[in-house]
Amino acid sequence: MPTKKDDYLLQSLLQGDEKGIAEIYKQVFPKVVSFILKNKGQYEDAEDIFHKVLIQLTTRTKVQDFKLTTSFDGYIFGACKNLWRRELNKKKKRVTKEGIVERVDEDEDLATAILDQERWELYKECFGKLSENCKEILGYFFNKLSYKEIVAKTSYTSETVVRQRVFKCKSKLSEHIKTDRRFKSLTEL
Amino acid sequence: MSFNEQTYETIEAYLDQVLSDTERIAFEERIKNDPDLANEVTINREMRIQYGNSNTFTTSKYAPEIVTNLKSHIQSKETEELSRQIKEGKKLYDKNLARKKTIIRYMYATVAAVALIFLISTFFINQDLSTEELYAQNSNWENLPSLTVKGENQQNLAKGEALFNAKKYTEAISYFEGNESNNPHVLIYLGISHLESNNYQKALATFNQLKTNNTLGSHKAYWYISLTYLKQGQKERAIAALQLLRQNQNNYQYDKAGELLSKLKD
């Protein structure tokens, strides 16, 4: 949950208060720098990502009526990680699609990144609603463990039982996602 | 609109691209005619991306009007102004950091200088002192076996031992010298007497004689050689001698040597 300090930081950002913004940098930026340096990036990338995430957050608050549910630090750091992963993925694609000149609309890309972040939150939160047992078994499943391997890692006795559990948990998860109020706006129907 | 297990299995197979061509075409036909199924497939594809360990990133599209709405806010004057303010905030942060760094660097330099002076002074004063202390703790001669057993030069040895026990080491030496005849006990008494009289060269020579004379007591020489170096404050040599001692568990004072080593290496 956000604290008073978190609220002060968010308000400083929304109002463009330089002192408060400097405080935000002091709180989270070093962590982001070290994450990006460890993941194929430069200091300049960290500057760029951090700046974008701050714009992202204000846009979300003003346009999407977004409310912080976690700590301010936690949100910023998580969003920076996501945005950097997204950036790396784009680079990879650009390499594989060599020869084709793609014109990137920076602003549109930033808008899409906001929705990617929202979608990520939706899927993460829905997963969090599952029972511990479902989380464990689906964790294995989505990390590509075979039913046989899941049997070995859990107390289930056969692959058939595991298969049924995966089915039950996955339809439950799908139900959570479909009934979330954010789901519609995050899908092109 | 939930689907049965069979359908879920087919979705998985479809996403894994392991359906046969006819199966795939039939399934894609179903998707086309069933928006709920299409939705389910999309969610399942997305689940793999969001929950899997792979580096793929979300790809499904968004409703264009929502993207446009966000984009127009990003392009607004308001955002432009905010972007400028954020850059100012970053500059302020950099400035504060630079100032802090200078202060910290100054503090480090001061701390380092003080520590260096402290280290230098304690190094020179303390090194000898601590080895001397260790020597004092370990130079307890009361448990040495008595020399007044049967022997030819019993009288001289008895006198020597009495002087030794009275800590009159310099005088004791003359009674031991010439009577040692490779007897390990006498060599130890003689060596220690030299050591306590600060005749380090002679002490070492005596203990070395003990070490090489191939008697049952020879192994004790390592311990006394270590003590000789300790008393002189020759830490490195003491450590080397103790390490030699530690090579054989049966050696005299094996455990104590271990303790001493760990203290010396602190």
CSV table of C-alpha atoms in Angstrom, one decimal:
chain,number,residue,atom,x,y,z
A,1,MET,CA,0.0,0.0,0.0
A,2,PRO,CA,1.2,3.5,-0.8
A,3,THR,CA,2.4,5.5,2.2
A,4,LYS,CA,2.3,9.3,2.9
A,5,LYS,CA,5.8,9.6,1.4
A,6,ASP,CA,4.6,7.7,-1.7
A,7,ASP,CA,1.7,10.2,-2.0
A,8,TYR,CA,4.1,13.1,-1.7
A,9,LEU,CA,6.3,11.7,-4.5
A,10,LEU,CA,3.3,11.1,-6.8
A,11,GLN,CA,1.8,14.5,-6.2
A,12,SER,CA,5.3,16.1,-6.8
A,13,LEU,CA,5.4,14.3,-10.1
A,14,LEU,CA,1.9,15.2,-11.1
A,15,GLN,CA,2.5,18.9,-10.3
A,16,GLY,CA,6.0,18.9,-11.9
A,17,ASP,CA,7.7,19.9,-8.6
A,18,GLU,CA,11.4,19.7,-9.3
A,19,LYS,CA,12.5,19.1,-5.7
A,20,GLY,CA,10.0,16.2,-5.4
A,21,ILE,CA,11.1,14.8,-8.7
A,22,ALA,CA,14.8,15.0,-7.6
A,23,GLU,CA,13.7,13.0,-4.6
A,24,ILE,CA,12.1,10.4,-6.8
A,25,TYR,CA,15.3,10.0,-8.7
A,26,LYS,CA,17.2,9.7,-5.4
A,27,GLN,CA,14.9,6.9,-4.2
A,28,VAL,CA,14.6,4.7,-7.3
A,29,PHE,CA,17.0,5.8,-10.1
A,30,PRO,CA,20.2,4.0,-8.7
A,31,LYS,CA,18.3,0.7,-8.6
A,32,VAL,CA,17.1,1.2,-12.2
A,33,VAL,CA,20.6,2.1,-13.4
A,34,SER,CA,22.1,-1.1,-11.8
A,35,PHE,CA,19.3,-3.2,-13.3
A,36,ILE,CA,19.8,-1.9,-16.8
A,37,LEU,CA,23.6,-2.0,-16.6
A,38,LYS,CA,23.3,-5.7,-15.7
A,39,ASN,CA,21.0,-6.3,-18.6
A,40,LYS,CA,22.8,-5.2,-21.7
A,41,GLY,CA,22.1,-1.5,-21.2
A,42,GLN,CA,24.0,1.8,-20.7
A,43,TYR,CA,23.5,4.6,-18.2
A,44,GLU,CA,21.8,6.7,-21.0
A,45,ASP,CA,19.3,3.9,-21.5
A,46,ALA,CA,18.5,4.1,-17.8
A,47,GLU,CA,17.9,7.8,-18.1
A,48,ASP,CA,15.7,7.4,-21.0
A,49,ILE,CA,13.6,4.5,-19.5
A,50,PHE,CA,13.2,6.3,-16.2
A,51,HIS,CA,12.0,9.5,-17.9
A,52,LYS,CA,9.5,7.6,-20.0
A,53,VAL,CA,8.2,5.7,-17.0
A,54,LEU,CA,7.5,9.0,-15.2
A,55,ILE,CA,5.6,10.3,-18.2
A,56,GLN,CA,3.8,7.0,-18.4
A,57,LEU,CA,2.7,7.2,-14.8
A,58,THR,CA,1.3,10.8,-15.1
A,59,THR,CA,-0.4,9.9,-18.4
A,60,ARG,CA,-2.0,6.9,-16.8
A,61,THR,CA,-3.1,8.9,-13.8
A,62,LYS,CA,-4.6,11.7,-15.9
A,63,VAL,CA,-6.1,9.7,-18.7
A,64,GLN,CA,-6.8,6.2,-17.4
A,65,ASP,CA,-7.8,7.1,-13.9
A,66,PHE,CA,-5.0,4.9,-12.6
A,67,LYS,CA,-4.4,4.6,-8.9
A,68,LEU,CA,-1.3,3.3,-7.2
A,69,THR,CA,-1.9,0.1,-5.2
A,70,THR,CA,1.7,-0.7,-4.4
A,71,SER,CA,4.5,1.5,-3.1
A,72,PHE,CA,5.7,4.2,-5.3
A,73,ASP,CA,9.3,2.8,-5.5
A,74,GLY,CA,8.0,-0.6,-6.3
A,75,TYR,CA,5.8,0.6,-9.1
A,76,ILE,CA,8.5,2.7,-10.7
A,77,PHE,CA,11.1,0.0,-10.5
A,78,GLY,CA,8.7,-2.6,-11.9
A,79,ALA,CA,7.6,-0.4,-14.7
A,80,CYS,CA,11.2,0.4,-15.6
A,81,LYS,CA,12.0,-3.3,-15.7
A,82,ASN,CA,9.1,-4.0,-18.0
A,83,LEU,CA,9.8,-1.1,-20.3
A,84,TRP,CA,13.5,-2.1,-20.6
A,85,ARG,CA,12.5,-5.7,-21.4
A,86,ARG,CA,10.1,-4.3,-24.0
A,87,GLU,CA,12.9,-2.2,-25.4
A,88,LEU,CA,15.3,-5.2,-25.7
A,89,ASN,CA,12.6,-7.1,-27.4
A,90,LYS,CA,12.1,-4.4,-30.0
A,91,LYS,CA,15.8,-4.3,-30.7
A,92,LYS,CA,15.9,-8.0,-31.2
A,93,LYS,CA,13.0,-7.8,-33.6
A,94,ARG,CA,14.7,-5.0,-35.5
A,95,VAL,CA,17.7,-7.1,-35.9
A,96,THR,CA,15.8,-10.1,-37.3
A,97,LYS,CA,13.7,-7.9,-39.6
A,98,GLU,CA,16.8,-6.3,-41.1
A,99,GLY,CA,16.3,-4.6,-44.4
A,100,ILE,CA,12.7,-3.6,-43.7
A,101,VAL,CA,12.7,0.1,-42.8
A,102,GLU,CA,10.2,0.5,-40.0
A,103,ARG,CA,9.2,4.0,-39.1
A,104,VAL,CA,8.7,4.1,-35.3
A,105,ASP,CA,6.3,6.6,-34.0
A,106,GLU,CA,7.8,7.4,-30.6
A,107,ASP,CA,4.6,8.8,-29.1
A,108,GLU,CA,2.5,5.9,-30.3
A,109,ASP,CA,5.0,3.5,-29.0
A,110,LEU,CA,4.9,5.2,-25.6
A,111,ALA,CA,1.1,4.9,-25.6
A,112,THR,CA,1.3,1.2,-26.5
A,113,ALA,CA,3.9,0.7,-23.7
A,114,ILE,CA,1.4,2.1,-21.2
A,115,LEU,CA,-1.2,-0.5,-22.3
A,116,ASP,CA,1.5,-3.2,-22.2
A,117,GLN,CA,2.2,-2.3,-18.6
A,118,GLU,CA,-1.5,-2.3,-17.8
A,119,ARG,CA,-1.9,-5.7,-19.4
A,120,TRP,CA,1.0,-7.0,-17.5
A,121,GLU,CA,-0.5,-5.8,-14.2
A,122,LEU,CA,-3.9,-7.3,-15.1
A,123,TYR,CA,-2.3,-10.7,-15.8
A,124,LYS,CA,-0.1,-10.5,-12.7
A,125,GLU,CA,-2.9,-9.6,-10.4
A,126,CYS,CA,-5.2,-12.3,-11.7
A,127,PHE,CA,-2.5,-14.8,-11.1
A,128,GLY,CA,-2.2,-13.5,-7.6
A,129,LYS,CA,-5.9,-14.3,-7.0
A,130,LEU,CA,-5.3,-18.0,-7.5
A,131,SER,CA,-4.9,-20.5,-4.7
A,132,GLU,CA,-1.3,-21.4,-3.7
A,133,ASN,CA,-1.8,-24.8,-5.1
A,134,CYS,CA,-2.8,-23.4,-8.5
A,135,LYS,CA,0.0,-20.9,-8.5
A,136,GLU,CA,2.5,-23.7,-7.9
A,137,ILE,CA,1.2,-26.0,-10.6
A,138,LEU,CA,0.6,-23.3,-13.2
A,139,GLY,CA,4.1,-21.9,-12.5
A,140,TYR,CA,5.5,-25.3,-13.5
A,141,PHE,CA,3.2,-25.5,-16.5
A,142,PHE,CA,4.0,-22.1,-17.9
A,143,ASN,CA,7.7,-22.8,-17.5
A,144,LYS,CA,7.3,-25.7,-19.8
A,145,LEU,CA,7.6,-28.6,-17.4
A,146,SER,CA,6.0,-31.8,-18.7
A,147,TYR,CA,3.1,-33.4,-16.8
A,148,LYS,CA,5.5,-36.1,-15.8
A,149,GLU,CA,8.0,-33.6,-14.3
A,150,ILE,CA,5.2,-31.9,-12.5
A,151,VAL,CA,4.2,-35.2,-10.9
A,152,ALA,CA,7.8,-35.6,-9.6
A,153,LYS,CA,7.7,-32.1,-8.1
A,154,THR,CA,4.3,-32.3,-6.4
A,155,SER,CA,2.4,-34.7,-4.2
A,156,TYR,CA,0.1,-35.6,-7.1
A,157,THR,CA,0.1,-39.2,-8.0
A,158,SER,CA,-0.4,-39.4,-11.7
A,159,GLU,CA,-0.2,-37.3,-14.9
A,160,THR,CA,-3.9,-37.5,-15.4
A,161,VAL,CA,-4.5,-35.8,-12.0
A,162,VAL,CA,-2.0,-33.1,-12.9
A,163,ARG,CA,-3.6,-32.6,-16.3
A,164,GLN,CA,-7.0,-32.1,-14.6
A,165,ARG,CA,-5.5,-29.7,-12.1
A,166,VAL,CA,-3.8,-27.7,-14.8
A,167,PHE,CA,-7.1,-27.5,-16.7
A,168,LYS,CA,-9.1,-26.4,-13.6
A,169,CYS,CA,-6.5,-23.8,-12.6
A,170,LYS,CA,-6.1,-22.4,-16.1
A,171,SER,CA,-9.9,-22.0,-16.6
A,172,LYS,CA,-10.1,-20.3,-13.2
A,173,LEU,CA,-7.3,-17.9,-14.2
A,174,SER,CA,-8.9,-17.3,-17.6
A,175,GLU,CA,-12.2,-16.5,-15.8
A,176,HIS,CA,-10.4,-14.0,-13.5
A,177,ILE,CA,-8.9,-12.3,-16.6
A,178,LYS,CA,-12.1,-12.1,-18.6
A,179,THR,CA,-14.1,-10.7,-15.7
A,180,ASP,CA,-11.6,-8.0,-14.8
A,181,ARG,CA,-12.9,-4.5,-15.5
A,182,ARG,CA,-9.6,-3.7,-17.3
A,183,PHE,CA,-9.8,-6.6,-19.7
A,184,LYS,CA,-12.1,-5.1,-22.3
A,185,SER,CA,-10.1,-2.0,-22.8
A,186,LEU,CA,-6.9,-4.1,-23.2
A,187,THR,CA,-8.2,-6.3,-26.0
A,188,GLU,CA,-9.0,-5.5,-29.6
A,189,LEU,CA,-12.3,-7.3,-30.1
B,1,MET,CA,-18.5,-19.5,-21.7
B,2,SER,CA,-15.9,-21.8,-20.3
B,3,PHE,CA,-14.6,-24.6,-22.4
B,4,ASN,CA,-14.1,-28.2,-21.6
B,5,GLU,CA,-10.8,-29.9,-21.0
B,6,GLN,CA,-10.7,-31.3,-24.6
B,7,THR,CA,-10.9,-27.7,-26.0
B,8,TYR,CA,-8.2,-26.5,-23.7
B,9,GLU,CA,-5.9,-29.4,-24.9
B,10,THR,CA,-6.6,-28.4,-28.5
B,11,ILE,CA,-5.8,-24.8,-27.7
B,12,GLU,CA,-2.5,-25.9,-26.2
B,13,ALA,CA,-1.7,-28.1,-29.2
B,14,TYR,CA,-2.6,-25.3,-31.6
B,15,LEU,CA,-0.3,-22.8,-29.8
B,16,ASP,CA,2.4,-25.4,-29.7
B,17,GLN,CA,1.9,-25.8,-33.5
B,18,VAL,CA,1.6,-29.6,-33.2
B,19,LEU,CA,-1.8,-30.0,-34.9
B,20,SER,CA,-1.9,-31.8,-38.2
B,21,ASP,CA,-2.8,-29.5,-41.2
B,22,THR,CA,-6.4,-30.8,-41.3
B,23,GLU,CA,-6.8,-30.4,-37.6
B,24,ARG,CA,-5.4,-26.9,-37.7
B,25,ILE,CA,-7.6,-25.8,-40.6
B,26,ALA,CA,-10.7,-27.2,-38.8
B,27,PHE,CA,-9.7,-25.5,-35.5
B,28,GLU,CA,-9.1,-22.1,-37.2
B,29,GLU,CA,-12.5,-22.4,-38.8
B,30,ARG,CA,-14.0,-22.9,-35.3
B,31,ILE,CA,-12.2,-19.8,-34.1
B,32,LYS,CA,-13.5,-17.7,-36.9
B,33,ASN,CA,-17.1,-18.6,-36.1
B,34,ASP,CA,-16.8,-18.5,-32.3
B,35,PRO,CA,-15.6,-15.1,-30.8
B,36,ASP,CA,-15.5,-16.6,-27.4
B,37,LEU,CA,-13.2,-19.3,-28.5
B,38,ALA,CA,-11.1,-16.7,-30.3
B,39,ASN,CA,-10.9,-14.8,-27.1
B,40,GLU,CA,-9.9,-17.8,-25.1
B,41,VAL,CA,-7.1,-18.6,-27.6
B,42,THR,CA,-5.8,-15.0,-27.3
B,43,ILE,CA,-5.8,-15.2,-23.5
B,44,ASN,CA,-4.0,-18.5,-23.6
B,45,ARG,CA,-1.4,-17.1,-26.0
B,46,GLU,CA,-1.0,-14.1,-23.7
B,47,MET,CA,-0.7,-16.3,-20.6
B,48,ARG,CA,2.3,-18.1,-22.1
B,49,ILE,CA,4.0,-14.7,-22.7
B,50,GLN,CA,3.1,-13.2,-19.3
B,51,TYR,CA,3.8,-16.2,-17.1
B,52,GLY,CA,6.4,-18.1,-19.1
B,53,ASN,CA,10.1,-17.7,-18.7
B,54,SER,CA,10.8,-16.8,-22.3
B,55,ASN,CA,11.9,-13.3,-23.4
B,56,THR,CA,8.9,-12.8,-25.7
B,57,PHE,CA,6.9,-9.7,-25.1
B,58,THR,CA,3.1,-9.1,-25.4
B,59,THR,CA,2.0,-8.7,-28.9
B,60,SER,CA,-1.8,-8.6,-29.1
B,61,LYS,CA,-3.2,-5.3,-30.3
B,62,TYR,CA,-5.2,-2.8,-28.5
B,63,ALA,CA,-8.3,-0.9,-29.6
B,64,PRO,CA,-7.1,2.0,-31.8
B,65,GLU,CA,-9.2,4.7,-30.1
B,66,ILE,CA,-7.6,3.9,-26.7
B,67,VAL,CA,-4.1,4.2,-28.2
B,68,THR,CA,-5.0,7.4,-29.9
B,69,ASN,CA,-6.4,8.9,-26.7
B,70,LEU,CA,-3.2,8.2,-24.8
B,71,LYS,CA,-1.1,9.4,-27.6
B,72,SER,CA,-2.9,12.7,-27.8
B,73,HIS,CA,-2.2,13.3,-24.1
B,74,ILE,CA,1.5,12.4,-24.6
B,75,GLN,CA,1.7,14.9,-27.4
B,76,SER,CA,-0.1,17.7,-25.4
B,77,LYS,CA,1.5,20.9,-24.2
B,78,GLU,CA,0.9,19.7,-20.7
B,79,THR,CA,3.1,16.6,-21.1
B,80,GLU,CA,5.7,18.7,-22.9
B,81,GLU,CA,5.9,21.0,-19.9
B,82,LEU,CA,6.0,18.1,-17.5
B,83,SER,CA,8.8,16.5,-19.5
B,84,ARG,CA,10.8,19.7,-19.1
B,85,GLN,CA,10.1,19.7,-15.3
B,86,ILE,CA,11.2,16.1,-15.0
B,87,LYS,CA,14.5,17.0,-16.8
B,88,GLU,CA,15.0,19.8,-14.3
B,89,GLY,CA,14.3,17.5,-11.4
B,90,LYS,CA,16.9,15.1,-12.9
B,91,LYS,CA,19.5,18.0,-13.1
B,92,LEU,CA,18.8,18.9,-9.5
B,93,TYR,CA,19.3,15.2,-8.5
B,94,ASP,CA,22.6,15.1,-10.4
B,95,LYS,CA,23.7,18.3,-8.8
B,96,ASN,CA,22.9,17.1,-5.3
B,97,LEU,CA,24.6,13.8,-6.0
B,98,ALA,CA,27.8,15.6,-7.2
B,99,ARG,CA,27.8,17.7,-4.1
B,100,LYS,CA,27.3,14.7,-1.9
B,101,LYS,CA,30.0,12.8,-3.7
B,102,THR,CA,32.5,15.6,-3.1
B,103,ILE,CA,31.6,15.6,0.6
B,104,ILE,CA,31.8,11.9,0.8
B,105,ARG,CA,35.1,11.8,-1.1
B,106,TYR,CA,36.5,14.4,1.4
B,107,MET,CA,35.2,12.4,4.3
B,108,TYR,CA,36.7,9.2,2.9
B,109,ALA,CA,40.0,10.9,2.5
B,110,THR,CA,40.0,12.1,6.0
B,111,VAL,CA,38.9,8.8,7.4
B,112,ALA,CA,41.6,7.0,5.3
B,113,ALA,CA,44.3,9.3,6.5
B,114,VAL,CA,43.4,8.8,10.1
B,115,ALA,CA,43.1,5.1,9.7
B,116,LEU,CA,46.5,5.0,8.0
B,117,ILE,CA,48.2,6.8,10.8
B,118,PHE,CA,46.5,4.6,13.3
B,119,LEU,CA,47.4,1.5,11.3
B,120,ILE,CA,51.1,2.5,11.0
B,121,SER,CA,51.4,3.3,14.7
B,122,THR,CA,49.7,0.1,15.8
B,123,PHE,CA,51.5,-2.0,13.3
B,124,PHE,CA,55.0,-1.1,14.6
B,125,ILE,CA,54.1,-1.0,18.2
B,126,ASN,CA,51.7,-3.8,18.2
B,127,GLN,CA,53.3,-6.4,16.1
B,128,ASP,CA,56.1,-7.1,18.5
B,129,LEU,CA,53.8,-6.6,21.4
B,130,SER,CA,51.3,-9.2,20.3
B,131,THR,CA,53.8,-11.8,19.4
B,132,GLU,CA,55.5,-11.1,22.8
B,133,GLU,CA,52.2,-11.5,24.5
B,134,LEU,CA,51.6,-14.8,22.7
B,135,TYR,CA,55.0,-15.9,23.8
B,136,ALA,CA,54.3,-15.0,27.4
B,137,GLN,CA,51.1,-17.0,27.3
B,138,ASN,CA,52.8,-20.1,25.9
B,139,SER,CA,56.1,-20.0,27.8
B,140,ASN,CA,55.1,-22.0,30.8
B,141,TRP,CA,57.9,-24.3,31.7
B,142,GLU,CA,56.5,-25.8,34.9
B,143,ASN,CA,55.4,-28.9,33.2
B,144,LEU,CA,58.7,-29.9,31.8
B,145,PRO,CA,59.8,-33.4,32.8
B,146,SER,CA,62.3,-33.4,35.6
B,147,LEU,CA,65.9,-34.2,34.7
B,148,THR,CA,66.8,-35.8,38.0
B,149,VAL,CA,66.6,-39.3,36.7
B,150,LYS,CA,69.3,-41.8,36.7
B,151,GLY,CA,72.3,-40.7,34.7
B,152,GLU,CA,76.0,-40.1,34.7
B,153,ASN,CA,76.0,-36.4,35.1
B,154,GLN,CA,73.1,-36.4,37.4
B,155,GLN,CA,74.6,-33.9,39.8
B,156,ASN,CA,75.2,-31.2,37.2
B,157,LEU,CA,71.8,-31.7,35.6
B,158,ALA,CA,70.1,-31.5,39.0
B,159,LYS,CA,71.9,-28.2,39.7
B,160,GLY,CA,71.0,-26.9,36.3
B,161,GLU,CA,67.4,-27.8,36.8
B,162,ALA,CA,67.2,-26.1,40.2
B,163,LEU,CA,68.7,-22.9,38.7
B,164,PHE,CA,66.3,-23.2,35.7
B,165,ASN,CA,63.3,-23.5,38.1
B,166,ALA,CA,64.6,-20.4,39.9
B,167,LYS,CA,64.6,-18.7,36.5
B,168,LYS,CA,68.3,-18.2,36.7
B,169,TYR,CA,68.7,-19.2,33.1
B,170,THR,CA,72.1,-17.7,32.3
B,171,GLU,CA,73.6,-19.6,35.2
B,172,ALA,CA,71.7,-22.8,34.4
B,173,ILE,CA,73.2,-22.9,30.9
B,174,SER,CA,76.7,-23.8,32.1
B,175,TYR,CA,75.4,-26.9,33.9
B,176,PHE,CA,73.5,-28.1,30.8
B,177,GLU,CA,76.1,-27.3,28.3
B,178,GLY,CA,78.4,-30.2,27.6
B,179,ASN,CA,76.0,-32.6,29.3
B,180,GLU,CA,73.3,-32.6,26.7
B,181,SER,CA,74.7,-35.6,24.6
B,182,ASN,CA,71.7,-35.6,22.4
B,183,ASN,CA,69.3,-36.2,25.3
B,184,PRO,CA,66.1,-34.5,24.1
B,185,HIS,CA,65.1,-33.4,27.6
B,186,VAL,CA,68.4,-31.8,28.3
B,187,LEU,CA,68.4,-30.1,24.9
B,188,ILE,CA,65.0,-28.6,25.7
B,189,TYR,CA,66.2,-27.2,29.0
B,190,LEU,CA,69.3,-25.8,27.4
B,191,GLY,CA,67.4,-24.3,24.5
B,192,ILE,CA,64.9,-22.7,26.7
B,193,SER,CA,67.6,-21.3,28.9
B,194,HIS,CA,69.2,-19.7,25.9
B,195,LEU,CA,65.8,-18.4,24.8
B,196,GLU,CA,65.0,-16.9,28.1
B,197,SER,CA,68.4,-15.3,28.2
B,198,ASN,CA,67.7,-13.8,24.7
B,199,ASN,CA,70.5,-15.8,23.0
B,200,TYR,CA,68.3,-16.5,20.1
B,201,GLN,CA,71.0,-17.8,17.8
B,202,LYS,CA,72.1,-20.4,20.3
B,203,ALA,CA,68.5,-21.3,21.2
B,204,LEU,CA,67.7,-21.9,17.6
B,205,ALA,CA,70.9,-24.0,17.1
B,206,THR,CA,70.0,-26.1,20.2
B,207,PHE,CA,66.5,-26.7,19.0
B,208,ASN,CA,67.7,-27.5,15.5
B,209,GLN,CA,70.0,-30.1,17.0
B,210,LEU,CA,67.0,-31.5,18.8
B,211,LYS,CA,65.1,-31.6,15.6
B,212,THR,CA,67.7,-33.5,13.7
B,213,ASN,CA,69.0,-35.9,16.3
B,214,ASN,CA,66.4,-38.5,15.5
B,215,THR,CA,65.2,-39.2,19.0
B,216,LEU,CA,61.6,-39.7,20.1
B,217,GLY,CA,61.5,-36.1,21.4
B,218,SER,CA,62.7,-34.6,18.1
B,219,HIS,CA,59.3,-33.4,17.0
B,220,LYS,CA,59.1,-31.1,20.0
B,221,ALA,CA,61.7,-28.9,18.3
B,222,TYR,CA,59.1,-27.4,16.0
B,223,TRP,CA,57.2,-26.0,19.0
B,224,TYR,CA,60.2,-24.4,20.6
B,225,ILE,CA,61.5,-23.0,17.3
B,226,SER,CA,58.1,-21.4,16.9
B,227,LEU,CA,58.3,-19.9,20.4
B,228,THR,CA,61.8,-18.6,19.7
B,229,TYR,CA,60.5,-16.6,16.6
B,230,LEU,CA,57.5,-15.5,18.6
B,231,LYS,CA,59.6,-14.0,21.3
B,232,GLN,CA,61.7,-12.1,18.8
B,233,GLY,CA,58.6,-10.7,17.1
B,234,GLN,CA,59.3,-12.5,13.9
B,235,LYS,CA,55.7,-13.2,13.0
B,236,GLU,CA,56.2,-14.6,9.5
B,237,ARG,CA,58.8,-17.1,10.6
B,238,ALA,CA,56.8,-18.1,13.6
B,239,ILE,CA,53.9,-18.8,11.3
B,240,ALA,CA,56.0,-20.8,9.0
B,241,ALA,CA,57.4,-22.9,11.9
B,242,LEU,CA,53.9,-23.5,13.3
B,243,GLN,CA,52.7,-24.6,9.8
B,244,LEU,CA,55.5,-27.1,9.7
B,245,LEU,CA,54.4,-28.4,13.1
B,246,ARG,CA,50.9,-28.7,11.9
B,247,GLN,CA,51.9,-31.1,9.1
B,248,ASN,CA,51.8,-34.0,11.5
B,249,GLN,CA,49.0,-34.5,14.0
B,250,ASN,CA,51.2,-36.4,16.4
B,251,ASN,CA,53.6,-33.5,16.8
B,252,TYR,CA,53.9,-31.9,20.2
B,253,GLN,CA,51.4,-29.1,20.9
B,254,TYR,CA,49.6,-29.7,17.6
B,255,ASP,CA,46.3,-28.2,18.9
B,256,LYS,CA,47.9,-25.2,20.5
B,257,ALA,CA,49.8,-24.5,17.3
B,258,GLY,CA,46.5,-24.3,15.5
B,259,GLU,CA,45.2,-21.8,18.0
B,260,LEU,CA,48.3,-19.7,17.8
B,261,LEU,CA,48.2,-19.7,14.0
B,262,SER,CA,44.7,-18.4,14.0
B,263,LYS,CA,45.6,-15.7,16.5
B,264,LEU,CA,48.7,-14.7,14.4
B,265,LYS,CA,46.7,-14.5,11.2
B,266,ASP,CA,44.1,-12.1,12.6
